[in-house]
Amino acid sequence: MKRTFEYNGLPAHVIFGYNTLDSVRAEVEKLGVKRAIVLTTPEFEDKGKQIADLLGSISAGVYPCAKMHTPVAVTEDAMEFFQARKADGTVAIGGGSTIGLGKAIALRTDCPQLVIPTTYAGSEMSPYLGQTEHGVKTTISSRKVLPETVVYDVALTHTLPPRFAAASGVNAIAHSAEALYAKNTNPVVNLMAAEGISMLHEALPKVVANPEDREGRFDALYGAWLCSIVQGQVSMALHHKICHALGGSFNLPHADIHANVLPHAIAYNSKAAVAAVETIANSIGNQNAALGLYNFNLEIGVYTSLKDLGMPESGIEVIVDQIMNTPYWNPRKMNRGALTKLLQRVWLGEPPKYDPDQ
Ligand code: NAD
């Protein structure tokens, strides 16, 4: 255990449970908001209207155009809507794409946010915002984008299709896996990260087998919340760097990228972060953390390859260049040769392997 560390508790008021939406109007009022716009993706517009109905006289309308990877052009359009409706706060209902749009508006206005997460992506507890412009995704960290209130309603996650729930759940596991070896990790983060990984590892097969499994859905969202907290409290490393580069450059599906890259990032770091990788292995009950996660992807049906997700093979070099040009801190130094081999394997969908530096 680290004996000298920093701890960064982030403020957020959280309501967690089944059928919690009745609390939304009172919670928005507690934030002092008089006119809230509701944010959704186009597919979730009906849910947005339901929230606008619950808000009643303090609703300033629904903006249903959130998009994955937070394109700046969408944010600018949403800002016009926000200003035209004289809004002073946002309610985002949806996954990371919708929450990202709320954060982007908060960055520009410092308005209060209430967030209702409906996937396991975990943006809600973090001060991070990734924005995409001209094919490049850049990430900033600012307390301004941290949502003030988060309402988790497990019932909303029952409609998550099993395959997407599985990929999104591994996205959450990835937050905890990297938190265990983050430069600024600490014993409290380690506790939550290990518990988050193990809850999701137990719950996701149940959710995939039976989308109506209440216990599985509860545990999956609870595990995702833990992973979301730890992600917000520590810095990110190789795995997140690769995923940000892939998402921004090739507009690939966020959750799938995370699920498929994670076993390889763990293999890459396995000799430089031995204790962290051992904790991951214990949390999934498999002595080989990287291979165990790869097989878990197969078991829950999210195994794929970057090739099948639509990335051209020439993209491997583009991604390696991005990683080498603007690296994140990582327990093992970024090595061009080993990273190229790693990405070739993810592109082909092959099992993870440790490559020495070259
Ligand atoms: P998403 O928000 O794009 O959602 C994917 C699809 O699922 C959408 O069509 C959405 O409408 C639908 N959906 C959402 N919840 C549903 C439900 N309960 N039932 C049925 N359909 C549902 O996907 P995501 O993976 O949650 O988020 C990805 C985005 O989040 C990326 O842009 C990523 O960069 C960002 N993200 C940011 C952070 C951070 O800390 N800043 C963390 C994680 C993800």
Coordinates of C-alpha atoms and ligand atoms in Angstrom, one line a residue:
M1 CA 0.0 0.0 0.0
K2 CA 1.2 3.5 -0.8
R3 CA 2.1 5.2 2.5
T4 CA 2.4 8.8 1.1
F5 CA -0.4 10.0 -1.1
E6 CA -2.9 12.7 -2.0
Y7 CA -6.6 12.3 -1.9
N8 CA -8.9 14.4 -4.1
G9 CA -12.5 14.0 -3.0
L10 CA -14.8 15.7 -5.5
P11 CA -18.1 17.3 -4.4
A12 CA -21.3 15.8 -5.8
H13 CA -24.7 15.1 -4.4
V14 CA -25.8 11.6 -5.4
I15 CA -29.2 9.9 -5.4
F16 CA -29.0 6.2 -6.2
G17 CA -31.8 3.6 -6.5
Y18 CA -34.8 2.4 -8.4
N19 CA -37.4 4.9 -9.6
T20 CA -35.7 8.0 -8.4
L21 CA -36.9 10.4 -11.1
D22 CA -39.5 12.0 -8.9
S23 CA -36.7 13.7 -7.0
V24 CA -35.5 15.6 -10.2
R25 CA -37.5 18.8 -10.0
A26 CA -36.8 19.4 -6.3
E27 CA -33.1 18.7 -6.9
V28 CA -32.9 21.2 -9.8
E29 CA -34.6 23.8 -7.6
K30 CA -32.0 23.1 -4.8
L31 CA -29.4 24.2 -7.3
G32 CA -31.1 27.5 -7.7
V33 CA -32.0 26.9 -11.3
K34 CA -35.0 28.7 -12.7
R35 CA -34.9 27.6 -16.3
A36 CA -33.3 24.2 -17.2
I37 CA -32.8 22.9 -20.7
V38 CA -33.0 19.1 -20.9
L39 CA -30.2 17.4 -23.0
T40 CA -30.6 14.1 -24.8
T41 CA -29.4 12.2 -27.9
P42 CA -31.9 12.0 -30.8
E43 CA -32.8 8.4 -29.8
F44 CA -33.6 9.5 -26.2
E45 CA -35.8 12.5 -27.0
D46 CA -38.9 10.9 -25.5
K47 CA -37.1 10.4 -22.2
G48 CA -36.1 14.1 -22.4
K49 CA -39.7 15.1 -22.8
Q50 CA -40.6 13.0 -19.8
I51 CA -38.0 14.9 -17.7
A52 CA -39.3 18.2 -19.1
D53 CA -42.8 17.3 -18.0
L54 CA -41.4 16.5 -14.5
L55 CA -39.7 19.9 -14.4
G56 CA -42.9 21.6 -15.4
S57 CA -42.7 25.4 -15.2
I58 CA -38.9 25.3 -14.7
S59 CA -38.3 23.5 -18.0
A60 CA -36.8 25.6 -20.8
G61 CA -37.2 22.9 -23.5
V62 CA -35.4 19.8 -24.8
Y63 CA -32.3 19.9 -26.9
P64 CA -32.1 16.4 -28.4
C65 CA -28.9 16.5 -30.5
A66 CA -26.1 15.3 -28.3
K67 CA -23.5 13.3 -30.2
M68 CA -20.7 11.0 -29.3
H69 CA -17.2 12.5 -28.7
T70 CA -18.7 15.9 -28.0
P71 CA -18.2 17.7 -31.4
V72 CA -17.6 21.4 -30.8
A73 CA -20.0 22.3 -33.6
V74 CA -22.9 20.6 -31.7
T75 CA -21.9 22.4 -28.5
E76 CA -22.0 25.7 -30.3
D77 CA -25.5 24.9 -31.6
A78 CA -26.6 23.9 -28.1
M79 CA -25.2 27.1 -26.7
E80 CA -27.4 29.1 -29.1
F81 CA -30.4 27.1 -27.8
F82 CA -29.4 27.6 -24.2
Q83 CA -29.1 31.4 -24.7
A84 CA -32.2 31.7 -26.8
R85 CA -34.2 30.0 -24.1
K86 CA -32.6 32.2 -21.4
A87 CA -31.6 29.0 -19.5
D88 CA -29.6 29.0 -16.3
G89 CA -29.0 25.3 -15.9
T90 CA -29.0 21.9 -17.6
V91 CA -30.4 18.4 -17.0
A92 CA -28.6 15.7 -19.0
I93 CA -30.3 12.4 -19.3
G94 CA -28.4 9.7 -21.2
G95 CA -24.9 8.3 -21.5
G96 CA -21.5 9.9 -21.8
S97 CA -22.4 11.7 -25.0
T98 CA -25.3 13.6 -23.4
I99 CA -23.4 14.2 -20.2
G100 CA -20.4 15.5 -22.3
L101 CA -22.6 18.1 -23.9
G102 CA -23.9 19.3 -20.5
K103 CA -20.3 19.6 -19.4
A104 CA -19.3 21.5 -22.5
I105 CA -22.1 24.0 -21.8
A106 CA -21.0 24.3 -18.2
L107 CA -17.5 25.0 -19.3
R108 CA -18.7 28.0 -21.3
T109 CA -21.3 29.3 -18.8
D110 CA -20.4 27.8 -15.4
C111 CA -24.1 26.9 -15.0
P112 CA -25.2 24.1 -12.5
Q113 CA -25.9 20.6 -13.9
L114 CA -28.1 17.8 -12.8
V115 CA -27.2 14.5 -14.6
I116 CA -29.2 11.3 -15.0
P117 CA -26.7 8.7 -16.3
T118 CA -28.2 5.8 -18.3
T119 CA -25.1 3.9 -19.3
Y120 CA -22.0 2.7 -17.4
A121 CA -19.5 5.1 -19.1
G122 CA -19.0 7.1 -16.0
S123 CA -18.5 10.7 -17.1
E124 CA -20.8 12.0 -14.4
M125 CA -18.4 12.0 -11.5
S126 CA -15.4 13.3 -13.4
P127 CA -14.0 16.8 -14.0
Y128 CA -12.9 15.7 -17.5
L129 CA -14.3 16.8 -20.8
G130 CA -13.2 15.4 -24.1
Q131 CA -14.1 17.6 -27.1
T132 CA -13.6 16.8 -30.8
E133 CA -12.7 19.3 -33.5
H134 CA -11.1 18.7 -36.9
G135 CA -10.7 15.0 -36.1
V136 CA -8.8 15.5 -32.9
K137 CA -10.1 14.8 -29.4
T138 CA -8.6 16.9 -26.7
T139 CA -9.3 16.4 -23.0
I140 CA -9.5 19.1 -20.4
S141 CA -9.9 18.9 -16.6
S142 CA -11.8 21.6 -14.8
R143 CA -14.0 21.7 -11.7
K144 CA -16.4 23.9 -13.8
V145 CA -17.5 20.8 -15.7
L146 CA -18.2 18.5 -12.7
P147 CA -21.9 18.0 -12.3
E148 CA -23.4 19.2 -9.0
T149 CA -26.1 16.6 -8.7
V150 CA -26.3 13.0 -10.1
V151 CA -29.5 11.0 -10.0
Y152 CA -29.0 7.3 -10.8
D153 CA -32.2 5.4 -11.6
V154 CA -31.5 1.8 -12.1
A155 CA -34.8 1.3 -13.9
L156 CA -33.5 3.4 -16.8
T157 CA -30.7 1.0 -17.5
H158 CA -33.1 -1.9 -18.1
T159 CA -33.5 -0.8 -21.7
L160 CA -29.8 -0.8 -22.4
P161 CA -29.3 -3.5 -25.0
P162 CA -27.2 -6.4 -23.5
R163 CA -24.3 -6.0 -26.0
F164 CA -24.0 -2.3 -25.4
A165 CA -24.5 -2.8 -21.6
A166 CA -21.6 -5.3 -21.7
A167 CA -19.2 -2.9 -23.6
S168 CA -20.2 0.0 -21.5
G169 CA -19.6 -2.1 -18.3
V170 CA -16.0 -2.9 -19.5
N171 CA -15.6 0.8 -20.2
A172 CA -16.3 1.3 -16.5
I173 CA -13.9 -1.5 -15.6
A174 CA -11.2 0.3 -17.6
H175 CA -11.5 3.4 -15.4
S176 CA -10.8 1.4 -12.3
A177 CA -8.1 -0.7 -13.9
E178 CA -6.1 2.4 -14.8
A179 CA -6.9 4.1 -11.5
L180 CA -5.1 1.3 -9.7
Y181 CA -1.8 2.2 -11.4
A182 CA -2.4 5.9 -11.8
K183 CA 0.5 8.2 -10.9
N184 CA -1.7 9.8 -8.1
T185 CA -3.5 6.7 -7.0
N186 CA -4.2 6.2 -3.2
P187 CA -5.5 3.5 -0.9
V188 CA -9.2 4.8 -0.9
V189 CA -9.2 4.8 -4.7
N190 CA -7.8 1.3 -4.7
L191 CA -10.6 0.0 -2.5
M192 CA -13.3 1.5 -4.7
A193 CA -11.6 0.4 -7.9
A194 CA -11.2 -3.2 -6.8
E195 CA -14.8 -3.4 -5.6
G196 CA -16.1 -1.7 -8.8
I197 CA -14.3 -4.2 -11.1
S198 CA -15.5 -7.2 -9.1
M199 CA -19.1 -5.9 -9.0
L200 CA -19.2 -5.4 -12.8
H201 CA -17.4 -8.7 -13.5
E202 CA -20.1 -10.5 -11.5
A203 CA -23.1 -8.4 -12.8
L204 CA -22.4 -8.1 -16.5
P205 CA -22.9 -11.8 -17.4
K206 CA -26.3 -11.7 -15.5
V207 CA -27.4 -8.6 -17.4
V208 CA -26.4 -10.2 -20.7
A209 CA -28.2 -13.4 -19.9
N210 CA -31.3 -11.6 -18.7
P211 CA -31.7 -7.9 -19.3
E212 CA -34.6 -7.8 -16.7
D213 CA -32.3 -9.2 -13.9
R214 CA -32.9 -6.5 -11.2
E215 CA -30.0 -7.6 -9.1
G216 CA -27.6 -7.7 -12.0
R217 CA -28.8 -4.2 -13.2
F218 CA -28.4 -2.8 -9.7
D219 CA -25.0 -4.2 -9.2
A220 CA -23.8 -3.2 -12.6
L221 CA -24.8 0.5 -12.1
Y222 CA -23.5 0.5 -8.6
G223 CA -20.1 -0.9 -9.8
A224 CA -20.1 1.6 -12.6
W225 CA -20.7 4.4 -10.1
L226 CA -17.6 3.3 -8.1
C227 CA -15.5 3.2 -11.2
S228 CA -16.8 6.6 -12.2
I229 CA -15.7 8.1 -8.8
V230 CA -12.2 6.7 -9.1
Q231 CA -11.9 7.9 -12.7
G232 CA -12.7 11.4 -11.5
Q233 CA -10.1 11.4 -8.7
V234 CA -6.9 10.2 -10.5
S235 CA -5.2 10.8 -13.8
M236 CA -5.5 8.6 -16.8
A237 CA -2.8 6.6 -18.5
L238 CA -2.0 4.5 -21.7
H239 CA -5.4 2.9 -22.1
H240 CA -7.4 6.1 -22.0
K241 CA -4.8 7.8 -24.3
I242 CA -5.3 5.1 -26.9
C243 CA -9.1 5.2 -26.7
H244 CA -9.2 9.0 -26.9
A245 CA -7.0 8.9 -30.0
L246 CA -9.1 6.2 -31.6
G247 CA -12.4 7.9 -30.8
G248 CA -11.3 11.4 -32.0
S249 CA -9.5 10.3 -35.2
F250 CA -11.9 7.6 -36.5
N251 CA -15.2 8.3 -34.7
L252 CA -15.3 4.7 -33.4
P253 CA -17.9 3.6 -30.8
H254 CA -16.5 4.6 -27.5
A255 CA -17.6 1.6 -25.3
D256 CA -16.4 -0.9 -27.9
I257 CA -13.0 0.7 -28.2
H258 CA -12.6 0.6 -24.4
A259 CA -13.6 -3.0 -24.2
N260 CA -11.2 -4.2 -26.9
V261 CA -8.2 -2.1 -25.9
L262 CA -8.3 -2.8 -22.2
P263 CA -6.7 -6.3 -22.1
H264 CA -3.9 -5.0 -24.3
A265 CA -3.2 -2.0 -22.2
I266 CA -3.0 -4.2 -19.1
A267 CA -0.6 -6.6 -20.8
Y268 CA 1.6 -3.6 -21.9
N269 CA 1.8 -2.4 -18.3
S270 CA 1.9 -5.8 -16.6
K271 CA 5.6 -5.7 -15.6
A272 CA 5.6 -2.0 -14.7
A273 CA 2.5 -2.1 -12.4
V274 CA 2.7 -5.5 -10.9
A275 CA 0.6 -4.8 -7.7
A276 CA -2.1 -3.1 -9.6
V277 CA -2.4 -5.8 -12.2
E278 CA -2.5 -8.4 -9.4
T279 CA -5.5 -6.5 -7.9
I280 CA -7.3 -6.6 -11.3
A281 CA -6.5 -10.3 -11.5
N282 CA -8.0 -10.9 -8.0
S283 CA -11.1 -8.8 -8.8
I284 CA -11.8 -11.0 -11.9
G285 CA -10.7 -14.3 -10.3
N286 CA -8.2 -15.0 -13.0
Q287 CA -4.4 -15.2 -12.5
N288 CA -3.7 -13.5 -15.8
A289 CA -5.5 -10.2 -15.7
A290 CA -5.0 -9.3 -19.4
L291 CA -6.0 -12.7 -20.8
G292 CA -8.8 -12.9 -18.2
L293 CA -10.3 -9.6 -19.5
Y294 CA -9.9 -10.7 -23.1
N295 CA -11.8 -14.0 -22.4
F296 CA -14.4 -12.0 -20.4
N297 CA -15.1 -9.9 -23.5
L298 CA -15.7 -13.2 -25.4
E299 CA -18.0 -14.5 -22.7
I300 CA -20.2 -11.4 -22.6
G301 CA -20.2 -10.9 -26.4
V302 CA -18.2 -7.7 -26.9
Y303 CA -15.2 -9.2 -28.5
T304 CA -14.4 -7.5 -31.8
S305 CA -11.5 -5.9 -33.7
L306 CA -10.7 -2.3 -34.8
K307 CA -10.8 -3.7 -38.3
D308 CA -14.4 -4.8 -37.9
L309 CA -15.3 -1.5 -36.2
G310 CA -14.2 0.2 -39.5
M311 CA -10.7 1.5 -38.8
P312 CA -8.4 1.3 -41.8
E313 CA -5.1 -0.5 -41.1
S314 CA -3.2 2.7 -42.0
G315 CA -4.8 4.2 -38.9
I316 CA -2.4 2.3 -36.6
E317 CA 0.5 4.6 -37.5
V318 CA -1.8 7.7 -37.0
I319 CA -2.7 6.5 -33.5
V320 CA 0.9 5.6 -32.5
D321 CA 2.1 9.0 -33.7
Q322 CA -0.6 10.7 -31.6
I323 CA 0.4 8.7 -28.5
M324 CA 4.1 9.4 -28.9
N325 CA 3.6 13.1 -29.7
T326 CA 1.3 13.9 -26.7
P327 CA 1.8 11.0 -24.3
Y328 CA -0.1 10.7 -21.0
W329 CA 2.0 9.6 -18.0
N330 CA 2.1 5.8 -17.9
P331 CA 3.8 3.3 -15.5
R332 CA 5.8 2.0 -18.5
K333 CA 7.4 4.4 -20.9
M334 CA 5.6 4.7 -24.2
N335 CA 7.5 2.6 -26.7
R336 CA 6.8 3.0 -30.4
G337 CA 7.7 -0.6 -31.4
A338 CA 5.7 -2.2 -28.6
L339 CA 2.7 0.2 -29.1
T340 CA 2.6 -0.6 -32.9
K341 CA 2.4 -4.3 -32.1
L342 CA -0.3 -3.7 -29.5
L343 CA -2.4 -1.8 -31.9
Q344 CA -1.9 -4.4 -34.7
R345 CA -3.2 -7.0 -32.3
V346 CA -6.3 -4.9 -31.4
W347 CA -6.9 -4.2 -35.1
L348 CA -6.9 -7.9 -35.8
G349 CA -8.7 -8.9 -32.6
E350 CA -5.9 -11.1 -31.4
P351 CA -5.3 -12.0 -27.7
P352 CA -3.1 -9.6 -25.6
K353 CA 0.6 -10.2 -25.3
Y354 CA 3.6 -8.5 -23.6
D355 CA 6.1 -7.1 -26.0
P356 CA 9.5 -6.0 -24.8
D357 CA 10.7 -2.5 -25.7
Q358 CA 12.2 -2.2 -29.2
Ligands
NAD1 P1 -23.7 7.3 -25.6 O1 -23.9 8.3 -24.6 O2 -23.2 7.8 -26.9 O3 -24.9 6.3 -25.8 C1 -24.9 5.4 -26.8 C2 -26.3 5.2 -27.3 O4 -27.1 4.5 -26.3 C3 -27.1 6.5 -27.6 O5 -27.8 6.3 -28.8 C4 -28.0 6.6 -26.4 O6 -29.2 7.4 -26.7 C5 -28.3 5.2 -26.1 N1 -28.7 5.0 -24.7 C6 -28.2 5.5 -23.6 N2 -28.7 5.0 -22.5 C7 -29.6 4.1 -22.9 C8 -30.5 3.2 -22.2 N3 -30.5 3.2 -20.9 N4 -31.3 2.4 -22.9 C9 -31.2 2.4 -24.3 N5 -30.4 3.2 -25.0 C10 -29.6 4.0 -24.3 O7 -22.5 6.2 -25.1 P2 -21.6 6.2 -23.9 O8 -20.6 5.1 -24.1 O9 -22.3 6.2 -22.6 O10 -20.8 7.6 -23.9 C11 -19.7 7.8 -24.8 C12 -19.2 9.2 -24.8 O11 -19.0 9.6 -23.4 C13 -18.0 9.5 -25.5 O12 -18.1 10.7 -26.2 C14 -16.9 9.6 -24.4 O13 -15.8 10.4 -24.7 C15 -17.7 10.2 -23.3 N6 -17.1 9.8 -21.9 C16 -16.6 10.8 -21.2 C17 -16.1 10.5 -19.9 C18 -15.5 11.6 -19.1 O14 -15.1 11.4 -17.9 N7 -15.4 12.8 -19.6 C19 -16.1 9.2 -19.4 C20 -16.7 8.2 -20.2 C21 -17.2 8.5 -21.4

